[in-house]
Tab-separated table of C-alpha atoms in Angstrom:
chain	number	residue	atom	x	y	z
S	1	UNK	CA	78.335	13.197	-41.132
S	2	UNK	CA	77.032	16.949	-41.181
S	3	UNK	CA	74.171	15.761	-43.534
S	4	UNK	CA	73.878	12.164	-42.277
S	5	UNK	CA	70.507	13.874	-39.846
S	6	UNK	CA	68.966	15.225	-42.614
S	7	UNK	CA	69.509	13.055	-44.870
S	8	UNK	CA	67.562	10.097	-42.663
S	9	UNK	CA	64.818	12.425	-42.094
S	10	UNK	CA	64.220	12.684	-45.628
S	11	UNK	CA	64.067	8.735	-46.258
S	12	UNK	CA	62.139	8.637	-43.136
S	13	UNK	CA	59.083	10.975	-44.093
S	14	UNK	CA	59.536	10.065	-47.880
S	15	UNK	CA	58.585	6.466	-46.661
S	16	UNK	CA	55.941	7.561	-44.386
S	17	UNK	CA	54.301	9.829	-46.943
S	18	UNK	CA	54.253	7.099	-49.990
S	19	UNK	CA	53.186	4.592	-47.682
S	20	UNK	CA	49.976	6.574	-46.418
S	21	UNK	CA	49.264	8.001	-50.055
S	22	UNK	CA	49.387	4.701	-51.028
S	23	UNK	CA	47.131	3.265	-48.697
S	24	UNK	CA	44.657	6.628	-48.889
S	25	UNK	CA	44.754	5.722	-53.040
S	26	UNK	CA	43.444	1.892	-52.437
S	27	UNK	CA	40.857	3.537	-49.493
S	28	UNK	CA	39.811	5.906	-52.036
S	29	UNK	CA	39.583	3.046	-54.768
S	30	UNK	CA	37.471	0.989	-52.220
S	31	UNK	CA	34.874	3.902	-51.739
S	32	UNK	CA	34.461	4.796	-55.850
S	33	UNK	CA	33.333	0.723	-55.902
S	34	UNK	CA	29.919	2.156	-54.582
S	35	UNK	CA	27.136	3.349	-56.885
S	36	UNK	CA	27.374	7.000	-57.829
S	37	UNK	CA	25.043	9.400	-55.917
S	38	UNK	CA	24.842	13.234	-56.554
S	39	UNK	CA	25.856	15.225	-53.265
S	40	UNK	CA	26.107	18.714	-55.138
S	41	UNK	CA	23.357	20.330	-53.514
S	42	UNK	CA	23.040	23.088	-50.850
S	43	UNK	CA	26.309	23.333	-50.597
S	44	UNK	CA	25.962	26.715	-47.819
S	45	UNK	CA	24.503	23.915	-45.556
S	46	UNK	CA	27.024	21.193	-46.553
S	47	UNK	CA	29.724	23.840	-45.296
S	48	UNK	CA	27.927	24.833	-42.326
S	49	UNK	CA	27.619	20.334	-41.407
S	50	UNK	CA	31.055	20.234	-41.417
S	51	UNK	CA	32.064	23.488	-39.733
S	52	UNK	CA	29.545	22.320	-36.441
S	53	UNK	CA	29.742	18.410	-36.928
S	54	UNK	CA	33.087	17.974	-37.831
S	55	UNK	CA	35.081	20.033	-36.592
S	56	UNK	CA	32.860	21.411	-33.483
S	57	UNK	CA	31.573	18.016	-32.504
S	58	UNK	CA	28.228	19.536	-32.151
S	59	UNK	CA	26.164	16.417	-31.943
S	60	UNK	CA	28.976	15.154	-28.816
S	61	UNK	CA	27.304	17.958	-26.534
S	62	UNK	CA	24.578	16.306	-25.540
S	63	UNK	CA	27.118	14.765	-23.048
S	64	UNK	CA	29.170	18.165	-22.234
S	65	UNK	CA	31.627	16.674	-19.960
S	66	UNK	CA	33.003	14.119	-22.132
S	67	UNK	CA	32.159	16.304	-25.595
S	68	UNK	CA	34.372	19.053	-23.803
S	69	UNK	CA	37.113	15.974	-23.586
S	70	UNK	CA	36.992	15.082	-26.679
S	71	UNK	CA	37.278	18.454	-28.243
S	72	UNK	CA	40.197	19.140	-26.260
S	73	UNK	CA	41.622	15.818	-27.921
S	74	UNK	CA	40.376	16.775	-31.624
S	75	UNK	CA	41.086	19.962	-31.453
S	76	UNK	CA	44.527	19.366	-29.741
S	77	UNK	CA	45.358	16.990	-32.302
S	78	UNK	CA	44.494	19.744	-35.256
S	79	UNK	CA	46.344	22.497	-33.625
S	80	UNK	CA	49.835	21.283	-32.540
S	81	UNK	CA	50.429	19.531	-35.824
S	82	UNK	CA	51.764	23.565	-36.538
S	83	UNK	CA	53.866	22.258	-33.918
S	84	UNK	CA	54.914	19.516	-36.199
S	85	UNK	CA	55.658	21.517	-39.890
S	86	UNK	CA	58.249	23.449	-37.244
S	87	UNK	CA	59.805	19.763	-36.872
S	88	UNK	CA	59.574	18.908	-40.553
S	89	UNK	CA	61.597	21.920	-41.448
S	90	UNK	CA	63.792	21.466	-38.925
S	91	UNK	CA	64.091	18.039	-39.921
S	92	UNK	CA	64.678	19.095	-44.121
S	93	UNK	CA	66.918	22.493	-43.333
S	94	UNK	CA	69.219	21.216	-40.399
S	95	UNK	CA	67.731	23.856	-38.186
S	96	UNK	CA	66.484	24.080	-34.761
S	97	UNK	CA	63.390	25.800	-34.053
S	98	UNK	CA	62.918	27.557	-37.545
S	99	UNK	CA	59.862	29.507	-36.573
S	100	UNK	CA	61.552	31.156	-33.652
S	101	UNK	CA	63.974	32.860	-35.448
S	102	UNK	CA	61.007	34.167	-38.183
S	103	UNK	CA	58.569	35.157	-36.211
S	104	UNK	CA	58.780	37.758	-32.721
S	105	UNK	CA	60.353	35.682	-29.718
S	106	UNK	CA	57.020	36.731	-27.420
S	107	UNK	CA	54.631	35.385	-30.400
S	108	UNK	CA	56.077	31.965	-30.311
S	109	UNK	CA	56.585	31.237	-26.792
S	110	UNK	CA	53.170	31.901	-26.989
S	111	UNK	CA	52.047	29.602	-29.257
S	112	UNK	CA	54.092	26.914	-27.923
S	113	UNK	CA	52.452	27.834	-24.666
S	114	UNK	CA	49.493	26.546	-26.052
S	115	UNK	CA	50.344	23.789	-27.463
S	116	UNK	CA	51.861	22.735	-24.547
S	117	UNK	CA	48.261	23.775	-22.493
S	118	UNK	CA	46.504	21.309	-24.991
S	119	UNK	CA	49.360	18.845	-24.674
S	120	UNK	CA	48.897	18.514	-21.147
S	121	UNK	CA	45.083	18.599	-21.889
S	122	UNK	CA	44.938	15.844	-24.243
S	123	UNK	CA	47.354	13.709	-22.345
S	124	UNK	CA	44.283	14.179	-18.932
S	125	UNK	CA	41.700	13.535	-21.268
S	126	UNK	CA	43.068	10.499	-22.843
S	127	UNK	CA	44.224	8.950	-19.310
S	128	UNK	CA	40.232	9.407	-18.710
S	129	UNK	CA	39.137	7.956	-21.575
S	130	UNK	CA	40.890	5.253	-20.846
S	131	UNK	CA	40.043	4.460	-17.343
S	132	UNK	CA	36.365	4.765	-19.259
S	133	UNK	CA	37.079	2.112	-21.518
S	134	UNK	CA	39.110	-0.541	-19.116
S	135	UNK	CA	38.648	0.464	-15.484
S	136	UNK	CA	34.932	1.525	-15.368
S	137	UNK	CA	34.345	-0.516	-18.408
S	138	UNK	CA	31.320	1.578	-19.408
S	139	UNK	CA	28.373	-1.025	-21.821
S	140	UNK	CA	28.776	0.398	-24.555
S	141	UNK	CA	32.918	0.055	-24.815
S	142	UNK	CA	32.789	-4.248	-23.462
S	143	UNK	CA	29.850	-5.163	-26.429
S	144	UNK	CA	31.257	-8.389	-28.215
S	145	UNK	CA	31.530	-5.945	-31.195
S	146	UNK	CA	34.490	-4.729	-30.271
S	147	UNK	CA	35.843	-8.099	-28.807
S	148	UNK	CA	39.698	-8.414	-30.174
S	149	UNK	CA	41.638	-6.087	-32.580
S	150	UNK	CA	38.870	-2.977	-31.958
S	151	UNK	CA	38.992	-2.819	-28.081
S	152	UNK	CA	42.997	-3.093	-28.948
S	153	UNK	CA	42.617	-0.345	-31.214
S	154	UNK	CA	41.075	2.314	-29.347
S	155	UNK	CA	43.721	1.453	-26.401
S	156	UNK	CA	46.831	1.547	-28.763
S	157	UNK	CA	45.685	5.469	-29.681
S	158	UNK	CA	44.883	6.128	-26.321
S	159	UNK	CA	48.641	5.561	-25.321
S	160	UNK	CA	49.800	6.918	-28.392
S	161	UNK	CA	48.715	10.051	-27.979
S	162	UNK	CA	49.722	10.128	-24.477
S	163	UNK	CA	53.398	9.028	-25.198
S	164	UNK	CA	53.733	11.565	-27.597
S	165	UNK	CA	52.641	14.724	-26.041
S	166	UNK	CA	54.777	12.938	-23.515
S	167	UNK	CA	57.633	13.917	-25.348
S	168	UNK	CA	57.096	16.519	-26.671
S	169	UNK	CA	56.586	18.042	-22.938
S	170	UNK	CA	59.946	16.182	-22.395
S	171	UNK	CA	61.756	17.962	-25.929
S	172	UNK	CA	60.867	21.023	-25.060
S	173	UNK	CA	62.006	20.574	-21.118
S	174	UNK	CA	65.360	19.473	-22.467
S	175	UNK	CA	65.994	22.489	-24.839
S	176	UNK	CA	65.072	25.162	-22.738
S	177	UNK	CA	67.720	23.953	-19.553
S	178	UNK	CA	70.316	23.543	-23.567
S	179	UNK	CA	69.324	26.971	-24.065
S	180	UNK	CA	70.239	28.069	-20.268
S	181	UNK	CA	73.284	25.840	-20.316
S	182	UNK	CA	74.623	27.600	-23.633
S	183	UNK	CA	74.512	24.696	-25.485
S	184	UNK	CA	75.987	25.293	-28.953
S	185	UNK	CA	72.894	24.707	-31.813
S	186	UNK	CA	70.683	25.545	-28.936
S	187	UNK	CA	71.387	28.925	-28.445
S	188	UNK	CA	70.681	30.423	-31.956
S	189	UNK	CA	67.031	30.978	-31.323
S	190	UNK	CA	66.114	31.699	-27.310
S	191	UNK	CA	62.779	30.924	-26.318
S	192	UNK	CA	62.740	31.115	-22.981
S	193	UNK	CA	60.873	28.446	-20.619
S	194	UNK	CA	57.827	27.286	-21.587
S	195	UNK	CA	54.548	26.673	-18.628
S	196	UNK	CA	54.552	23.351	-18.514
S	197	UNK	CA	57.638	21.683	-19.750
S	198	UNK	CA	59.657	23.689	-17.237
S	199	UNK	CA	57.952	22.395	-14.418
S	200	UNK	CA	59.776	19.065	-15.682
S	201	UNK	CA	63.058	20.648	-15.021
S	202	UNK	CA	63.818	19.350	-11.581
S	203	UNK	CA	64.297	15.826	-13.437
S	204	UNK	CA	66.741	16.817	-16.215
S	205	UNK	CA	68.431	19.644	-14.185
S	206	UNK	CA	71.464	16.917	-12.715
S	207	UNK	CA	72.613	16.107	-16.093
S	208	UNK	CA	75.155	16.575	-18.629
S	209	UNK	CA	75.002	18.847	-21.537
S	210	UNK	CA	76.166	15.909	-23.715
S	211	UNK	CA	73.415	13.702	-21.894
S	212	UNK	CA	70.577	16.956	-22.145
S	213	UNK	CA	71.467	16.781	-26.105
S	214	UNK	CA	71.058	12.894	-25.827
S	215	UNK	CA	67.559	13.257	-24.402
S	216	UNK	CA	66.453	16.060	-26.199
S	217	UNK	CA	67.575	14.331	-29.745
S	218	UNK	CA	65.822	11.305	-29.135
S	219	UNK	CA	62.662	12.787	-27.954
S	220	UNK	CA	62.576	14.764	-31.435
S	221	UNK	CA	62.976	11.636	-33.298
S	222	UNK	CA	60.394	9.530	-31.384
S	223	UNK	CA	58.503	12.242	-31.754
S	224	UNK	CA	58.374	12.929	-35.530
S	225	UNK	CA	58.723	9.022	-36.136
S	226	UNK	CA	55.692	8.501	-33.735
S	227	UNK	CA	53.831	11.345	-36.012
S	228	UNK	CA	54.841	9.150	-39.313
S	229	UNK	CA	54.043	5.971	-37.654
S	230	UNK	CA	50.360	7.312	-35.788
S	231	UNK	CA	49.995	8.475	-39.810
S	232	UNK	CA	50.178	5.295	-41.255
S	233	UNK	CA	48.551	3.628	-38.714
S	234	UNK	CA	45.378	5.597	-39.112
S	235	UNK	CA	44.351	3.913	-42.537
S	236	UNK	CA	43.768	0.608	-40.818
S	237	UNK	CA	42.364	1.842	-37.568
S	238	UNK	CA	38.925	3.617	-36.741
S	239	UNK	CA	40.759	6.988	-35.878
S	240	UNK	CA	40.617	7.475	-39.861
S	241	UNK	CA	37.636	9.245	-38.509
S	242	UNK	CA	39.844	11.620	-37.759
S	243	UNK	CA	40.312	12.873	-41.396
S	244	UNK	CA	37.327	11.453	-42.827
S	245	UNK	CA	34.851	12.865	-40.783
S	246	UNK	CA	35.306	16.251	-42.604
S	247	UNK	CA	33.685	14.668	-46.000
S	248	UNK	CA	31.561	12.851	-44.397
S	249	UNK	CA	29.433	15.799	-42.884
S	250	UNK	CA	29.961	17.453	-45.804
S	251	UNK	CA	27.671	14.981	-47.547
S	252	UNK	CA	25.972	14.192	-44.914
S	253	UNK	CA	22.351	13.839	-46.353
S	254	UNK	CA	20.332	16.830	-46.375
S	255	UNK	CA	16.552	15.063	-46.006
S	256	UNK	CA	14.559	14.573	-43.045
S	257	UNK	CA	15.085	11.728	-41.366
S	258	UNK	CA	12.314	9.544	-41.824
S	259	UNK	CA	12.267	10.379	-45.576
S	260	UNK	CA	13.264	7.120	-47.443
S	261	UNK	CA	14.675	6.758	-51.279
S	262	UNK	CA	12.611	4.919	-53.913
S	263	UNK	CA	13.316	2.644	-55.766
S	264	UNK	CA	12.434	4.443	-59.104
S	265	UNK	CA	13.135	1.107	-60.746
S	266	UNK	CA	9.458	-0.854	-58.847
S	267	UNK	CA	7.841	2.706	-58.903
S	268	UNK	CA	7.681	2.386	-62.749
S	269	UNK	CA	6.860	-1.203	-62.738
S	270	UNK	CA	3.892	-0.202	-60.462
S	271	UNK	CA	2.760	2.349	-63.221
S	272	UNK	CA	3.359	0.040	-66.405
S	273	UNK	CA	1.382	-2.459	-64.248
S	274	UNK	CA	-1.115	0.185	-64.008
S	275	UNK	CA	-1.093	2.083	-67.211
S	276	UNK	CA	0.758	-0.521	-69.936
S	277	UNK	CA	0.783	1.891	-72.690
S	278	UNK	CA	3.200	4.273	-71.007
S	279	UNK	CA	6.017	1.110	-70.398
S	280	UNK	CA	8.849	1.887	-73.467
S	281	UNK	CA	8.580	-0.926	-75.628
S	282	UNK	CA	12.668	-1.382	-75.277
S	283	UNK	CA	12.168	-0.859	-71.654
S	284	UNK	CA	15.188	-3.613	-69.889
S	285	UNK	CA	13.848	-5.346	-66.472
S	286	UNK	CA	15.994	-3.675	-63.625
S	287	UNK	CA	19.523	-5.994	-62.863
S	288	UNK	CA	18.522	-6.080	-59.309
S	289	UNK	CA	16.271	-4.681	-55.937
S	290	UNK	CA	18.243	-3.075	-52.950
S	291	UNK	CA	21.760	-4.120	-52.281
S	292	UNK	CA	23.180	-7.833	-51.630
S	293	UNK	CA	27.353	-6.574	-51.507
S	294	UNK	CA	29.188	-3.863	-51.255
S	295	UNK	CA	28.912	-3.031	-55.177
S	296	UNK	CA	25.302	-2.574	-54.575
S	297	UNK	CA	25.499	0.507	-51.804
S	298	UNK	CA	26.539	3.650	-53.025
S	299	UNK	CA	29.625	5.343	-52.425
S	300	UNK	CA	28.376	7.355	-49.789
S	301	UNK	CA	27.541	4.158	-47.592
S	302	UNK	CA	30.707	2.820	-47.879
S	303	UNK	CA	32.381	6.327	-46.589
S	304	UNK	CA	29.965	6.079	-43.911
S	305	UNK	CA	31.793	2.628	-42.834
S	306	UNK	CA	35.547	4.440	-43.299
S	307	UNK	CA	34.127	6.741	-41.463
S	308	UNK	CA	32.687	4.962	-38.417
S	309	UNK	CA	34.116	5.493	-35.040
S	310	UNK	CA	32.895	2.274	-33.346
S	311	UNK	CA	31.857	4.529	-30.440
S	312	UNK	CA	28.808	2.619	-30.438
S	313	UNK	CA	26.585	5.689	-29.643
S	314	UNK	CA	24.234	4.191	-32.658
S	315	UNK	CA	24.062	1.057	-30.684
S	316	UNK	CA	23.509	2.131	-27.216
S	317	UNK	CA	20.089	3.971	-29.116
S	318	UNK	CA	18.769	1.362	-31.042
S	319	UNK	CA	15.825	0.245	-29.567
S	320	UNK	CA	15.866	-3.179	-31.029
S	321	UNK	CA	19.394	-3.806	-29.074
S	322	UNK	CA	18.238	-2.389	-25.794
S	323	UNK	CA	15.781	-5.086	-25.821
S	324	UNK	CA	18.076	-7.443	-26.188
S	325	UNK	CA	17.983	-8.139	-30.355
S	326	UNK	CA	20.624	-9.220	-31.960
S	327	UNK	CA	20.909	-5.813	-34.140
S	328	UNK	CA	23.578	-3.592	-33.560
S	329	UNK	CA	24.022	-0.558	-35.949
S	330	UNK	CA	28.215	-0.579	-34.739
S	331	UNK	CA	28.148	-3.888	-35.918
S	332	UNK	CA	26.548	-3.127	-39.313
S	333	UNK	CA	29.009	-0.458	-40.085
S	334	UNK	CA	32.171	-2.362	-38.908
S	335	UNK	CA	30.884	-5.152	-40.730
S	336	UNK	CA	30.539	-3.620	-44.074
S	337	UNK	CA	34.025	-1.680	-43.710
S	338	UNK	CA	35.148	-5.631	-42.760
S	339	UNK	CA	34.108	-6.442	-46.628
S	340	UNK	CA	34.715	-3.652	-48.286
S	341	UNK	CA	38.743	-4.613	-47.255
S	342	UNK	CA	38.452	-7.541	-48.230
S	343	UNK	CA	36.731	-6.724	-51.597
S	344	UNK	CA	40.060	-4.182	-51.731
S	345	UNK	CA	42.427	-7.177	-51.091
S	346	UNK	CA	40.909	-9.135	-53.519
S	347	UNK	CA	41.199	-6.446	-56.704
S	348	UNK	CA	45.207	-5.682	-55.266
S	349	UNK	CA	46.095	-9.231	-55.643
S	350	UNK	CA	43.831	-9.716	-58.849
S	351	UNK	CA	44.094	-6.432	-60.240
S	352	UNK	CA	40.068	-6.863	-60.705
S	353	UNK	CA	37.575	-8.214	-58.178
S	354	UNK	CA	37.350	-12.206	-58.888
S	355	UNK	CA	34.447	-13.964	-57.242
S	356	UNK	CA	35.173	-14.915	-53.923
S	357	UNK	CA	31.881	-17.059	-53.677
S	358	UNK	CA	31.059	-14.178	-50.403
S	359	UNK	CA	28.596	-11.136	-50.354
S	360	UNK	CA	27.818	-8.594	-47.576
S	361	UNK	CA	24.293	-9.813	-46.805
S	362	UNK	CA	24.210	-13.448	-45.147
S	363	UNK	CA	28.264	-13.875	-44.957
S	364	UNK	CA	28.457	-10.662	-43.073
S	365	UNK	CA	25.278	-9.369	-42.037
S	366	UNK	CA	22.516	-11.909	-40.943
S	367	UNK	CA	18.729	-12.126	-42.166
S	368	UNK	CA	18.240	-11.897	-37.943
S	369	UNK	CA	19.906	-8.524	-37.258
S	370	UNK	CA	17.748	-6.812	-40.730
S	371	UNK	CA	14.674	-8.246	-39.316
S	372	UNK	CA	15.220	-6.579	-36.300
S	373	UNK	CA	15.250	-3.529	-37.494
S	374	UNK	CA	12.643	-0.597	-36.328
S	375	UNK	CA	14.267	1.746	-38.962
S	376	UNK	CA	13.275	4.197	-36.149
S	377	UNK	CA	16.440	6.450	-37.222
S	378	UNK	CA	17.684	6.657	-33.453
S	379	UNK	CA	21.016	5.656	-34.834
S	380	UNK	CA	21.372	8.113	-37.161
S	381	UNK	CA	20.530	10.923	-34.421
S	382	UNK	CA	22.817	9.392	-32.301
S	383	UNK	CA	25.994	8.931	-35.077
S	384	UNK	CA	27.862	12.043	-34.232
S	385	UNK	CA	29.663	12.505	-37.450
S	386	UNK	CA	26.634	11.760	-39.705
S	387	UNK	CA	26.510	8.331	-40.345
S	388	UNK	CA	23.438	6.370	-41.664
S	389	UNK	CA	23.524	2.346	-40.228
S	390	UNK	CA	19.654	2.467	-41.653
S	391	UNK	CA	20.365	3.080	-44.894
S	392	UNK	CA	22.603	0.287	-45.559
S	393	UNK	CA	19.949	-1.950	-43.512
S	394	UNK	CA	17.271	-0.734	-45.855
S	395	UNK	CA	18.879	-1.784	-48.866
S	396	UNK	CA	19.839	-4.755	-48.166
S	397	UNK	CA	16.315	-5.913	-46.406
S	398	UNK	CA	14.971	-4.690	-50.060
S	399	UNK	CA	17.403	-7.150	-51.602
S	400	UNK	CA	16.316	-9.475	-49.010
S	401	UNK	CA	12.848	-9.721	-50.119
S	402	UNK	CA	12.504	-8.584	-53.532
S	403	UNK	CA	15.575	-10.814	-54.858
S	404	UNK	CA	14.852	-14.188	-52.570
S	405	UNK	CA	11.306	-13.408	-51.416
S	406	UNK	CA	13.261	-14.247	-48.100
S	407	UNK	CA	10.614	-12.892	-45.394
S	408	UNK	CA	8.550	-14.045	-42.208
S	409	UNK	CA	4.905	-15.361	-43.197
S	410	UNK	CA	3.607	-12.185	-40.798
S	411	UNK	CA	5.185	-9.635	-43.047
S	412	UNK	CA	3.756	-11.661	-46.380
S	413	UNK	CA	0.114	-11.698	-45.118
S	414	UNK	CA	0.899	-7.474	-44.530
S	415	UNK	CA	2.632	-7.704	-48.461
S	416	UNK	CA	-0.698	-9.066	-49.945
S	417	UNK	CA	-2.838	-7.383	-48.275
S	418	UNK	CA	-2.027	-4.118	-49.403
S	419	UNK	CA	-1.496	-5.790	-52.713
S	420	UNK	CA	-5.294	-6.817	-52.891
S	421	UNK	CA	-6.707	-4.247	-50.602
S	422	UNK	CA	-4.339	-1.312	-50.322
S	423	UNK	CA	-4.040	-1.125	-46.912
S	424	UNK	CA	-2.302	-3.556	-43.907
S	425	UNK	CA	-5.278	-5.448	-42.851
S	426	UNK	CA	-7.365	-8.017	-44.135
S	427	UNK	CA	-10.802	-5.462	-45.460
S	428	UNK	CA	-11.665	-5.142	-48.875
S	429	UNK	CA	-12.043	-1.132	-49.330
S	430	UNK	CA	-15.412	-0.897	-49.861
S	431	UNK	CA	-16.136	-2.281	-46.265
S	432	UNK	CA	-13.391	0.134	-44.217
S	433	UNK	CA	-16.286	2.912	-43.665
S	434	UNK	CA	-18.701	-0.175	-41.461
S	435	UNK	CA	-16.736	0.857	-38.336
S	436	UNK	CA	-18.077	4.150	-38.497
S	437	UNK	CA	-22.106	2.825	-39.254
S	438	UNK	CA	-21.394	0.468	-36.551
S	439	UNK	CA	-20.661	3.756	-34.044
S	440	UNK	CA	-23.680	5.514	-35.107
S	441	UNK	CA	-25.929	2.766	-34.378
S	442	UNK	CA	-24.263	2.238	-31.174
């Protein structure tokens, strides 16, 4: 029975961890579906996106008060998971606070000090944000994009997080009044109290050291369970942002905003239209213009939809949804993430991706919500871990019309005209300069 503790610790996170590699491996399979797209560049800056967007949530200051909430939250969650390798080796060697007995006595009541100060500080921040979310109920949290399993989502976290800094507040109340009490397996490493978790004291203080030992054991193993659990569940929820937000600054895109990608495939068919004796005489007609499913984005699109934190920042800028369109950028991204699953599903059970008789444009994304577009780029600015809704949009409104010629007669007469006359409007070239002998007359 000696072993029987560490023993179910190590089935425990040996299920956890195969479970969430295996899941990462098929989220990672998902992502390589995407065309390939070279990232390699300016890699100083690259390090320097991820460093301030990532992991300083530079972009969330615009709002202080709730970017200083969120950090605490982030940054919380980064920093006591040193809380949680003491646990894990606790959990593998049969020990009980492993780091207290390596390290000086005054260094780590320290450090748990602060963990406990961000414990307490996450637990505030997340009771705010979710008074924000179902109390207040701000706009941008009750859109019908989030109707269902993502309002549920972001709740489920919320009180996640809460319960367990809960107990770990509560595990570390426990131990210390172990410690005082002389509690054998508690007394091999004295800590001391703690700033916070002794001030829970008064409720523990009445009961027995057998009943202390009860309450302090199953606290650890809620705790470390909730850890493997909150691990797994990640994967499936939009909190992956939480890990994938790193790579995605990283490769964030480097060019102004407004700057758009051509399509080097319809430049050259412009100049072989122009100049036929430079087309290649074995020259192949390209497969296809833009993107009509996920196969057709590249692979840093469909991190961009892992990556997405449905905060609907993107939305609450776009222009086109303020006035009441039917465009939300959210609603791209969650949407493509939506198929890219299902595309995943589909190879698991096939072992290769069979038809499905589905695509992301028109079963997913409507003709309406492209059309609405601006491709203004206030989502982007808004996306604070560098996602691009317009890109996506872009590519598939280019599949949109140069596939199926699917397009409103107003932007057709536009298409022709600068066909035949180079420009927007309806002048031949040689009479755009009349304006101007027309305001010398005058």
């Amino acid at each position: 029975m000696q072993f029987l503790p560490q023993i179910l610790f190590i089935i425990l996170s040996g299920v956890a961890i195969f479970l969430f590699a295996k899941k990462a491996s098929e989220i990672r399979r998902n992502i390589l579906l995407g065309k390939d797209e070279d990232f390699s560049d300016n890699k100083k800056l690259r390090w320097k996106n991820l460093i301030f967007l990532a992991l300083g949530q530079k972009k969330m200051f615009k709002n202080p008060l709730v970017a200083i909430m969120h950090l605490v939250v982030y940054v919380g969650f980064i920093i006591i998971n040193i809380e949680v390798l003491e646990i894990v080796l606790d959990g593998l060697f049969n020990q009980h606070r492993l780091f207290a007995g390596l390290i000086p006595v005054g260094l780590y009541s320290f450090l748990i000090n602060v963990f406990e100060i961000l414990a307490v500080g996450v637990t505030l921040a997340c009771i705010i944000f979710l008074v924000r979310r179902n109390v207040i109920k701000l706009k941008r949290f009750i859109s019908k994009d989030l109707n269902g399993w993502p309002k549920s989502d972001a709740n489920y976290i919320l009180i996640t997080e809460i319960v367990l800094m809960s107990l770990f507040l509560i595990m570390n109340a426990t131990d210390t009044l172990l410690q005082k009490n002389g509690a054998e397996h508690y007394t091999h490493n004295l800590t001391g109290n703690f700033i916070f978790s002794s001030l829970l004291h008064p409720l523990f203080e009445g009961l027995s050291t057998s009943n202390l030992i009860v309450v302090e054991r199953v606290c650890w193993w809620l705790h470390i369970a909730g850890i493997f659990a909150f691990l797994n569940y990640l994967p499936y929820s939009k909190h992956l942002h939480v890990i994938l937000a790193f790579p995605n600054a990283y490769f964030a895109r480097l060019e102004p905003q407004g700057k758009m990608k051509n399509m080097p495939a319809i430049q050259n068919e412009v100049l072989y239209a122009m100049q036929p004796e430079m087309a290649p005489t074995d020259a192949a007609p390209p497969a296809s213009f833009g993107a009509k499913d996920v196969f057709d984005l590249t692979w840093k699109n469909l991190l961009d939809a892992y990556s997405c934190t449905e905060c609907g920042r993107c939305t609450a800028a776009c222009p086109a949804n303020i006035t009441g369109k039917i465009l939300s950028p959210r609603s791209i991204m969650m949407k493509t993430r939506d198929r890219l699953e299902e595309v995943g599903k589909n190879i698991t059970t096939n072992k290769e991706f069979k038809d499905d008789s589905k695509s992301l444009l028109h079963n997913y994304i409507t003709v309406e919500e492209l059309r609405a577009c601006t491709s203004c780029n206030a989502c982007v600015e808004a996306c604070p871990v560098s996602i691009s809704p317009l890109d996506i949009i872009v590519e598939l409104r280019r599949n949109l019309i140069m596939e199926e010629s699917n397009a409103p007669q107003e932007w057709n007469s536009t298409f022709s005209n600068i066909e035949n006359n180079f420009a927007p409007w309806k002048f031949s070239p040689d009479e755009r300069d009349k304006w101007a002998e027309e305001l010398a007359e005058a």
